[in-house]
């Protein structure tokens, strides 16, 4: 990376964010999550119909955790794509998560997305958006 504009390229658009459900998300991670759901929703739907007591659980690490967070939110907003299951049957676990959503979305989806940071589980995904690690209790 030679100049500041090289870093902007990594954000996938001018500011790297996109409006989503009343907040902001990382545009590139959202695109990746949409691609995953579009390509795998039929398989997920079949499996959830075949195993009605199972929970749909997504897990990702680092950059993949951002995709998992986006994927979990998209599935929760489009439950019909996976057979109309209940929200409580969808879970996302983000390990060493990327910063990918605004705080209002982190709070709204805290019941379905859990993040694991430095071996400590934070109930609100994205808590680190508003706090630096040195300020954590």
mmCIF file with all atom_site columns, C-alpha atoms in Angstrom:
data_model
loop_
_atom_site.group_PDB
_atom_site.id
_atom_site.type_symbol
_atom_site.label_atom_id
_atom_site.label_alt_id
_atom_site.label_comp_id
_atom_site.label_asym_id
_atom_site.label_entity_id
_atom_site.label_seq_id
_atom_site.pdbx_PDB_ins_code
_atom_site.Cartn_x
_atom_site.Cartn_y
_atom_site.Cartn_z
_atom_site.occupancy
_atom_site.B_iso_or_equiv
_atom_site.pdbx_formal_charge
_atom_site.auth_seq_id
_atom_site.auth_comp_id
_atom_site.auth_asym_id
_atom_site.auth_atom_id
_atom_site.pdbx_PDB_model_num
ATOM 1   C CA . UNK A 1 1   ? 0.000   0.000   0.000  1.00 0.00 ? 1   UNK A CA 1
ATOM 2   C CA . UNK A 1 2   ? 1.636   3.143   -1.177 1.00 0.00 ? 2   UNK A CA 1
ATOM 3   C CA . UNK A 1 3   ? -0.967  5.859   -0.757 1.00 0.00 ? 3   UNK A CA 1
ATOM 4   C CA . UNK A 1 4   ? -4.150  6.393   1.241  1.00 0.00 ? 4   UNK A CA 1
ATOM 5   C CA . UNK A 1 5   ? -6.312  5.795   -1.827 1.00 0.00 ? 5   UNK A CA 1
ATOM 6   C CA . UNK A 1 6   ? -4.977  2.212   -1.945 1.00 0.00 ? 6   UNK A CA 1
ATOM 7   C CA . UNK A 1 7   ? -6.690  1.577   1.397  1.00 0.00 ? 7   UNK A CA 1
ATOM 8   C CA . UNK A 1 8   ? -10.004 2.948   0.107  1.00 0.00 ? 8   UNK A CA 1
ATOM 9   C CA . UNK A 1 9   ? -9.913  0.329   -2.625 1.00 0.00 ? 9   UNK A CA 1
ATOM 10  C CA . UNK A 1 10  ? -9.978  -2.377  0.044  1.00 0.00 ? 10  UNK A CA 1
ATOM 11  C CA . UNK A 1 11  ? -13.249 -1.004  1.392  1.00 0.00 ? 11  UNK A CA 1
ATOM 12  C CA . UNK A 1 12  ? -15.043 -1.864  -1.880 1.00 0.00 ? 12  UNK A CA 1
ATOM 13  C CA . UNK A 1 13  ? -16.595 1.589   -2.318 1.00 0.00 ? 13  UNK A CA 1
ATOM 14  C CA . UNK A 1 14  ? -15.969 5.208   -1.327 1.00 0.00 ? 14  UNK A CA 1
ATOM 15  C CA . UNK A 1 15  ? -16.623 4.688   2.377  1.00 0.00 ? 15  UNK A CA 1
ATOM 16  C CA . UNK A 1 16  ? -16.825 0.890   2.482  1.00 0.00 ? 16  UNK A CA 1
ATOM 17  C CA . UNK A 1 17  ? -20.282 0.959   3.995  1.00 0.00 ? 17  UNK A CA 1
ATOM 18  C CA . UNK A 1 18  ? -23.806 0.343   2.843  1.00 0.00 ? 18  UNK A CA 1
ATOM 19  C CA . UNK A 1 19  ? -27.164 1.059   4.460  1.00 0.00 ? 19  UNK A CA 1
ATOM 20  C CA . UNK A 1 20  ? -28.800 -2.085  5.812  1.00 0.00 ? 20  UNK A CA 1
ATOM 21  C CA . UNK A 1 21  ? -31.858 -2.439  8.045  1.00 0.00 ? 21  UNK A CA 1
ATOM 22  C CA . UNK A 1 22  ? -31.522 1.033   9.543  1.00 0.00 ? 22  UNK A CA 1
ATOM 23  C CA . UNK A 1 23  ? -27.765 0.892   10.074 1.00 0.00 ? 23  UNK A CA 1
ATOM 24  C CA . UNK A 1 24  ? -24.533 0.466   8.159  1.00 0.00 ? 24  UNK A CA 1
ATOM 25  C CA . UNK A 1 25  ? -22.595 -2.633  7.167  1.00 0.00 ? 25  UNK A CA 1
ATOM 26  C CA . UNK A 1 26  ? -19.356 -3.324  5.296  1.00 0.00 ? 26  UNK A CA 1
ATOM 27  C CA . UNK A 1 27  ? -20.284 -3.455  1.630  1.00 0.00 ? 27  UNK A CA 1
ATOM 28  C CA . UNK A 1 28  ? -17.826 -6.173  0.554  1.00 0.00 ? 28  UNK A CA 1
ATOM 29  C CA . UNK A 1 29  ? -18.717 -8.496  3.433  1.00 0.00 ? 29  UNK A CA 1
ATOM 30  C CA . UNK A 1 30  ? -22.417 -8.006  2.710  1.00 0.00 ? 30  UNK A CA 1
ATOM 31  C CA . UNK A 1 31  ? -21.861 -8.937  -0.940 1.00 0.00 ? 31  UNK A CA 1
ATOM 32  C CA . UNK A 1 32  ? -20.006 -12.090 0.129  1.00 0.00 ? 32  UNK A CA 1
ATOM 33  C CA . UNK A 1 33  ? -22.806 -13.090 2.503  1.00 0.00 ? 33  UNK A CA 1
ATOM 34  C CA . UNK A 1 34  ? -25.466 -12.525 -0.163 1.00 0.00 ? 34  UNK A CA 1
ATOM 35  C CA . UNK A 1 35  ? -23.465 -14.687 -2.559 1.00 0.00 ? 35  UNK A CA 1
ATOM 36  C CA . UNK A 1 36  ? -23.201 -17.514 0.001  1.00 0.00 ? 36  UNK A CA 1
ATOM 37  C CA . UNK A 1 37  ? -26.919 -17.441 0.774  1.00 0.00 ? 37  UNK A CA 1
ATOM 38  C CA . UNK A 1 38  ? -27.926 -17.292 -2.891 1.00 0.00 ? 38  UNK A CA 1
ATOM 39  C CA . UNK A 1 39  ? -25.757 -20.318 -3.666 1.00 0.00 ? 39  UNK A CA 1
ATOM 40  C CA . UNK A 1 40  ? -26.530 -22.421 -0.586 1.00 0.00 ? 40  UNK A CA 1
ATOM 41  C CA . UNK A 1 41  ? -30.095 -21.539 0.472  1.00 0.00 ? 41  UNK A CA 1
ATOM 42  C CA . UNK A 1 42  ? -31.679 -24.559 -1.241 1.00 0.00 ? 42  UNK A CA 1
ATOM 43  C CA . UNK A 1 43  ? -29.350 -26.991 0.528  1.00 0.00 ? 43  UNK A CA 1
ATOM 44  C CA . UNK A 1 44  ? -29.876 -25.238 3.872  1.00 0.00 ? 44  UNK A CA 1
ATOM 45  C CA . UNK A 1 45  ? -33.648 -25.302 3.374  1.00 0.00 ? 45  UNK A CA 1
ATOM 46  C CA . UNK A 1 46  ? -33.627 -29.038 2.590  1.00 0.00 ? 46  UNK A CA 1
ATOM 47  C CA . UNK A 1 47  ? -31.485 -29.839 5.626  1.00 0.00 ? 47  UNK A CA 1
ATOM 48  C CA . UNK A 1 48  ? -33.626 -27.764 7.969  1.00 0.00 ? 48  UNK A CA 1
ATOM 49  C CA . UNK A 1 49  ? -36.764 -29.499 6.677  1.00 0.00 ? 49  UNK A CA 1
ATOM 50  C CA . UNK A 1 50  ? -35.142 -32.921 7.071  1.00 0.00 ? 50  UNK A CA 1
ATOM 51  C CA . UNK A 1 51  ? -33.900 -32.129 10.615 1.00 0.00 ? 51  UNK A CA 1
ATOM 52  C CA . UNK A 1 52  ? -36.561 -29.862 12.174 1.00 0.00 ? 52  UNK A CA 1
ATOM 53  C CA . UNK A 1 53  ? -34.965 -29.876 15.633 1.00 0.00 ? 53  UNK A CA 1
ATOM 54  C CA . UNK A 1 54  ? -31.592 -28.624 14.387 1.00 0.00 ? 54  UNK A CA 1
ATOM 55  C CA . UNK A 1 55  ? -30.320 -25.058 14.673 1.00 0.00 ? 55  UNK A CA 1
ATOM 56  C CA . UNK A 1 56  ? -28.771 -23.306 11.698 1.00 0.00 ? 56  UNK A CA 1
ATOM 57  C CA . UNK A 1 57  ? -25.373 -22.228 13.021 1.00 0.00 ? 57  UNK A CA 1
ATOM 58  C CA . UNK A 1 58  ? -22.800 -20.203 11.101 1.00 0.00 ? 58  UNK A CA 1
ATOM 59  C CA . UNK A 1 59  ? -19.212 -19.893 12.363 1.00 0.00 ? 59  UNK A CA 1
ATOM 60  C CA . UNK A 1 60  ? -16.374 -17.776 11.030 1.00 0.00 ? 60  UNK A CA 1
ATOM 61  C CA . UNK A 1 61  ? -12.985 -16.455 12.070 1.00 0.00 ? 61  UNK A CA 1
ATOM 62  C CA . UNK A 1 62  ? -11.512 -13.011 11.405 1.00 0.00 ? 62  UNK A CA 1
ATOM 63  C CA . UNK A 1 63  ? -12.626 -11.844 7.961  1.00 0.00 ? 63  UNK A CA 1
ATOM 64  C CA . UNK A 1 64  ? -14.894 -14.886 7.750  1.00 0.00 ? 64  UNK A CA 1
ATOM 65  C CA . UNK A 1 65  ? -16.566 -13.788 10.968 1.00 0.00 ? 65  UNK A CA 1
ATOM 66  C CA . UNK A 1 66  ? -17.683 -10.624 9.205  1.00 0.00 ? 66  UNK A CA 1
ATOM 67  C CA . UNK A 1 67  ? -19.254 -12.721 6.471  1.00 0.00 ? 67  UNK A CA 1
ATOM 68  C CA . UNK A 1 68  ? -20.904 -14.887 9.137  1.00 0.00 ? 68  UNK A CA 1
ATOM 69  C CA . UNK A 1 69  ? -22.329 -11.820 10.886 1.00 0.00 ? 69  UNK A CA 1
ATOM 70  C CA . UNK A 1 70  ? -23.740 -10.495 7.611  1.00 0.00 ? 70  UNK A CA 1
ATOM 71  C CA . UNK A 1 71  ? -25.034 -13.936 6.635  1.00 0.00 ? 71  UNK A CA 1
ATOM 72  C CA . UNK A 1 72  ? -26.788 -14.363 9.968  1.00 0.00 ? 72  UNK A CA 1
ATOM 73  C CA . UNK A 1 73  ? -28.495 -10.981 9.628  1.00 0.00 ? 73  UNK A CA 1
ATOM 74  C CA . UNK A 1 74  ? -29.575 -11.690 6.048  1.00 0.00 ? 74  UNK A CA 1
ATOM 75  C CA . UNK A 1 75  ? -30.989 -15.094 6.970  1.00 0.00 ? 75  UNK A CA 1
ATOM 76  C CA . UNK A 1 76  ? -32.899 -13.613 9.917  1.00 0.00 ? 76  UNK A CA 1
ATOM 77  C CA . UNK A 1 77  ? -34.375 -10.944 7.613  1.00 0.00 ? 77  UNK A CA 1
ATOM 78  C CA . UNK A 1 78  ? -35.225 -13.564 4.946  1.00 0.00 ? 78  UNK A CA 1
ATOM 79  C CA . UNK A 1 79  ? -36.285 -16.631 6.917  1.00 0.00 ? 79  UNK A CA 1
ATOM 80  C CA . UNK A 1 80  ? -38.453 -17.758 3.998  1.00 0.00 ? 80  UNK A CA 1
ATOM 81  C CA . UNK A 1 81  ? -35.265 -18.510 2.003  1.00 0.00 ? 81  UNK A CA 1
ATOM 82  C CA . UNK A 1 82  ? -34.402 -21.249 4.496  1.00 0.00 ? 82  UNK A CA 1
ATOM 83  C CA . UNK A 1 83  ? -37.878 -22.699 4.915  1.00 0.00 ? 83  UNK A CA 1
ATOM 84  C CA . UNK A 1 84  ? -39.513 -20.116 7.166  1.00 0.00 ? 84  UNK A CA 1
ATOM 85  C CA . UNK A 1 85  ? -37.823 -21.311 10.350 1.00 0.00 ? 85  UNK A CA 1
ATOM 86  C CA . UNK A 1 86  ? -38.049 -19.321 13.578 1.00 0.00 ? 86  UNK A CA 1
ATOM 87  C CA . UNK A 1 87  ? -35.458 -16.657 14.350 1.00 0.00 ? 87  UNK A CA 1
ATOM 88  C CA . UNK A 1 88  ? -34.369 -18.535 17.465 1.00 0.00 ? 88  UNK A CA 1
ATOM 89  C CA . UNK A 1 89  ? -33.141 -21.418 15.261 1.00 0.00 ? 89  UNK A CA 1
ATOM 90  C CA . UNK A 1 90  ? -30.504 -19.212 13.608 1.00 0.00 ? 90  UNK A CA 1
ATOM 91  C CA . UNK A 1 91  ? -27.145 -18.536 15.293 1.00 0.00 ? 91  UNK A CA 1
ATOM 92  C CA . UNK A 1 92  ? -23.895 -16.935 14.224 1.00 0.00 ? 92  UNK A CA 1
ATOM 93  C CA . UNK A 1 93  ? -20.562 -17.184 16.036 1.00 0.00 ? 93  UNK A CA 1
ATOM 94  C CA . UNK A 1 94  ? -17.868 -14.705 15.073 1.00 0.00 ? 94  UNK A CA 1
ATOM 95  C CA . UNK A 1 95  ? -14.393 -15.539 16.358 1.00 0.00 ? 95  UNK A CA 1
ATOM 96  C CA . UNK A 1 96  ? -11.966 -12.580 16.383 1.00 0.00 ? 96  UNK A CA 1
ATOM 97  C CA . UNK A 1 97  ? -14.535 -10.574 14.422 1.00 0.00 ? 97  UNK A CA 1
ATOM 98  C CA . UNK A 1 98  ? -13.942 -7.976  11.795 1.00 0.00 ? 98  UNK A CA 1
ATOM 99  C CA . UNK A 1 99  ? -15.642 -4.626  12.378 1.00 0.00 ? 99  UNK A CA 1
ATOM 100 C CA . UNK A 1 100 ? -18.502 -4.831  9.967  1.00 0.00 ? 100 UNK A CA 1
ATOM 101 C CA . UNK A 1 101 ? -21.698 -3.231  11.308 1.00 0.00 ? 101 UNK A CA 1
ATOM 102 C CA . UNK A 1 102 ? -22.921 -0.166  13.118 1.00 0.00 ? 102 UNK A CA 1
ATOM 103 C CA . UNK A 1 103 ? -23.690 -0.378  16.821 1.00 0.00 ? 103 UNK A CA 1
ATOM 104 C CA . UNK A 1 104 ? -27.471 -0.201  16.365 1.00 0.00 ? 104 UNK A CA 1
ATOM 105 C CA . UNK A 1 105 ? -27.360 -3.352  14.207 1.00 0.00 ? 105 UNK A CA 1
ATOM 106 C CA . UNK A 1 106 ? -25.058 -5.071  16.689 1.00 0.00 ? 106 UNK A CA 1
ATOM 107 C CA . UNK A 1 107 ? -27.618 -4.490  19.418 1.00 0.00 ? 107 UNK A CA 1
ATOM 108 C CA . UNK A 1 108 ? -30.593 -5.472  17.237 1.00 0.00 ? 108 UNK A CA 1
ATOM 109 C CA . UNK A 1 109 ? -29.031 -8.804  16.265 1.00 0.00 ? 109 UNK A CA 1
ATOM 110 C CA . UNK A 1 110 ? -27.297 -9.584  19.575 1.00 0.00 ? 110 UNK A CA 1
ATOM 111 C CA . UNK A 1 111 ? -29.724 -12.441 20.225 1.00 0.00 ? 111 UNK A CA 1
ATOM 112 C CA . UNK A 1 112 ? -28.508 -14.336 17.149 1.00 0.00 ? 112 UNK A CA 1
ATOM 113 C CA . UNK A 1 113 ? -24.881 -13.194 16.697 1.00 0.00 ? 113 UNK A CA 1
ATOM 114 C CA . UNK A 1 114 ? -22.226 -13.866 19.319 1.00 0.00 ? 114 UNK A CA 1
ATOM 115 C CA . UNK A 1 115 ? -18.638 -12.761 19.061 1.00 0.00 ? 115 UNK A CA 1
ATOM 116 C CA . UNK A 1 116 ? -15.607 -14.234 20.763 1.00 0.00 ? 116 UNK A CA 1
ATOM 117 C CA . UNK A 1 117 ? -12.791 -11.774 21.386 1.00 0.00 ? 117 UNK A CA 1
ATOM 118 C CA . UNK A 1 118 ? -9.609  -12.611 23.306 1.00 0.00 ? 118 UNK A CA 1
ATOM 119 C CA . UNK A 1 119 ? -11.278 -15.735 24.703 1.00 0.00 ? 119 UNK A CA 1
ATOM 120 C CA . UNK A 1 120 ? -14.084 -13.684 26.246 1.00 0.00 ? 120 UNK A CA 1
ATOM 121 C CA . UNK A 1 121 ? -17.591 -13.864 24.843 1.00 0.00 ? 121 UNK A CA 1
ATOM 122 C CA . UNK A 1 122 ? -19.208 -10.498 24.242 1.00 0.00 ? 122 UNK A CA 1
ATOM 123 C CA . UNK A 1 123 ? -22.977 -10.660 23.911 1.00 0.00 ? 123 UNK A CA 1
ATOM 124 C CA . UNK A 1 124 ? -23.167 -7.613  21.648 1.00 0.00 ? 124 UNK A CA 1
ATOM 125 C CA . UNK A 1 125 ? -21.346 -8.221  18.377 1.00 0.00 ? 125 UNK A CA 1
ATOM 126 C CA . UNK A 1 126 ? -19.339 -5.207  17.356 1.00 0.00 ? 126 UNK A CA 1
ATOM 127 C CA . UNK A 1 127 ? -18.857 -3.846  20.876 1.00 0.00 ? 127 UNK A CA 1
ATOM 128 C CA . UNK A 1 128 ? -15.308 -3.060  19.883 1.00 0.00 ? 128 UNK A CA 1
ATOM 129 C CA . UNK A 1 129 ? -16.629 -0.532  17.366 1.00 0.00 ? 129 UNK A CA 1
ATOM 130 C CA . UNK A 1 130 ? -17.180 2.030   20.095 1.00 0.00 ? 130 UNK A CA 1
ATOM 131 C CA . UNK A 1 131 ? -14.453 0.977   22.529 1.00 0.00 ? 131 UNK A CA 1
ATOM 132 C CA . UNK A 1 132 ? -10.770 0.287   22.127 1.00 0.00 ? 132 UNK A CA 1
ATOM 133 C CA . UNK A 1 133 ? -9.332  -2.796  23.778 1.00 0.00 ? 133 UNK A CA 1
ATOM 134 C CA . UNK A 1 134 ? -7.526  -0.689  26.366 1.00 0.00 ? 134 UNK A CA 1
ATOM 135 C CA . UNK A 1 135 ? -10.877 0.762   27.513 1.00 0.00 ? 135 UNK A CA 1
ATOM 136 C CA . UNK A 1 136 ? -12.663 -2.566  27.929 1.00 0.00 ? 136 UNK A CA 1
ATOM 137 C CA . UNK A 1 137 ? -13.616 -3.377  31.521 1.00 0.00 ? 137 UNK A CA 1
#
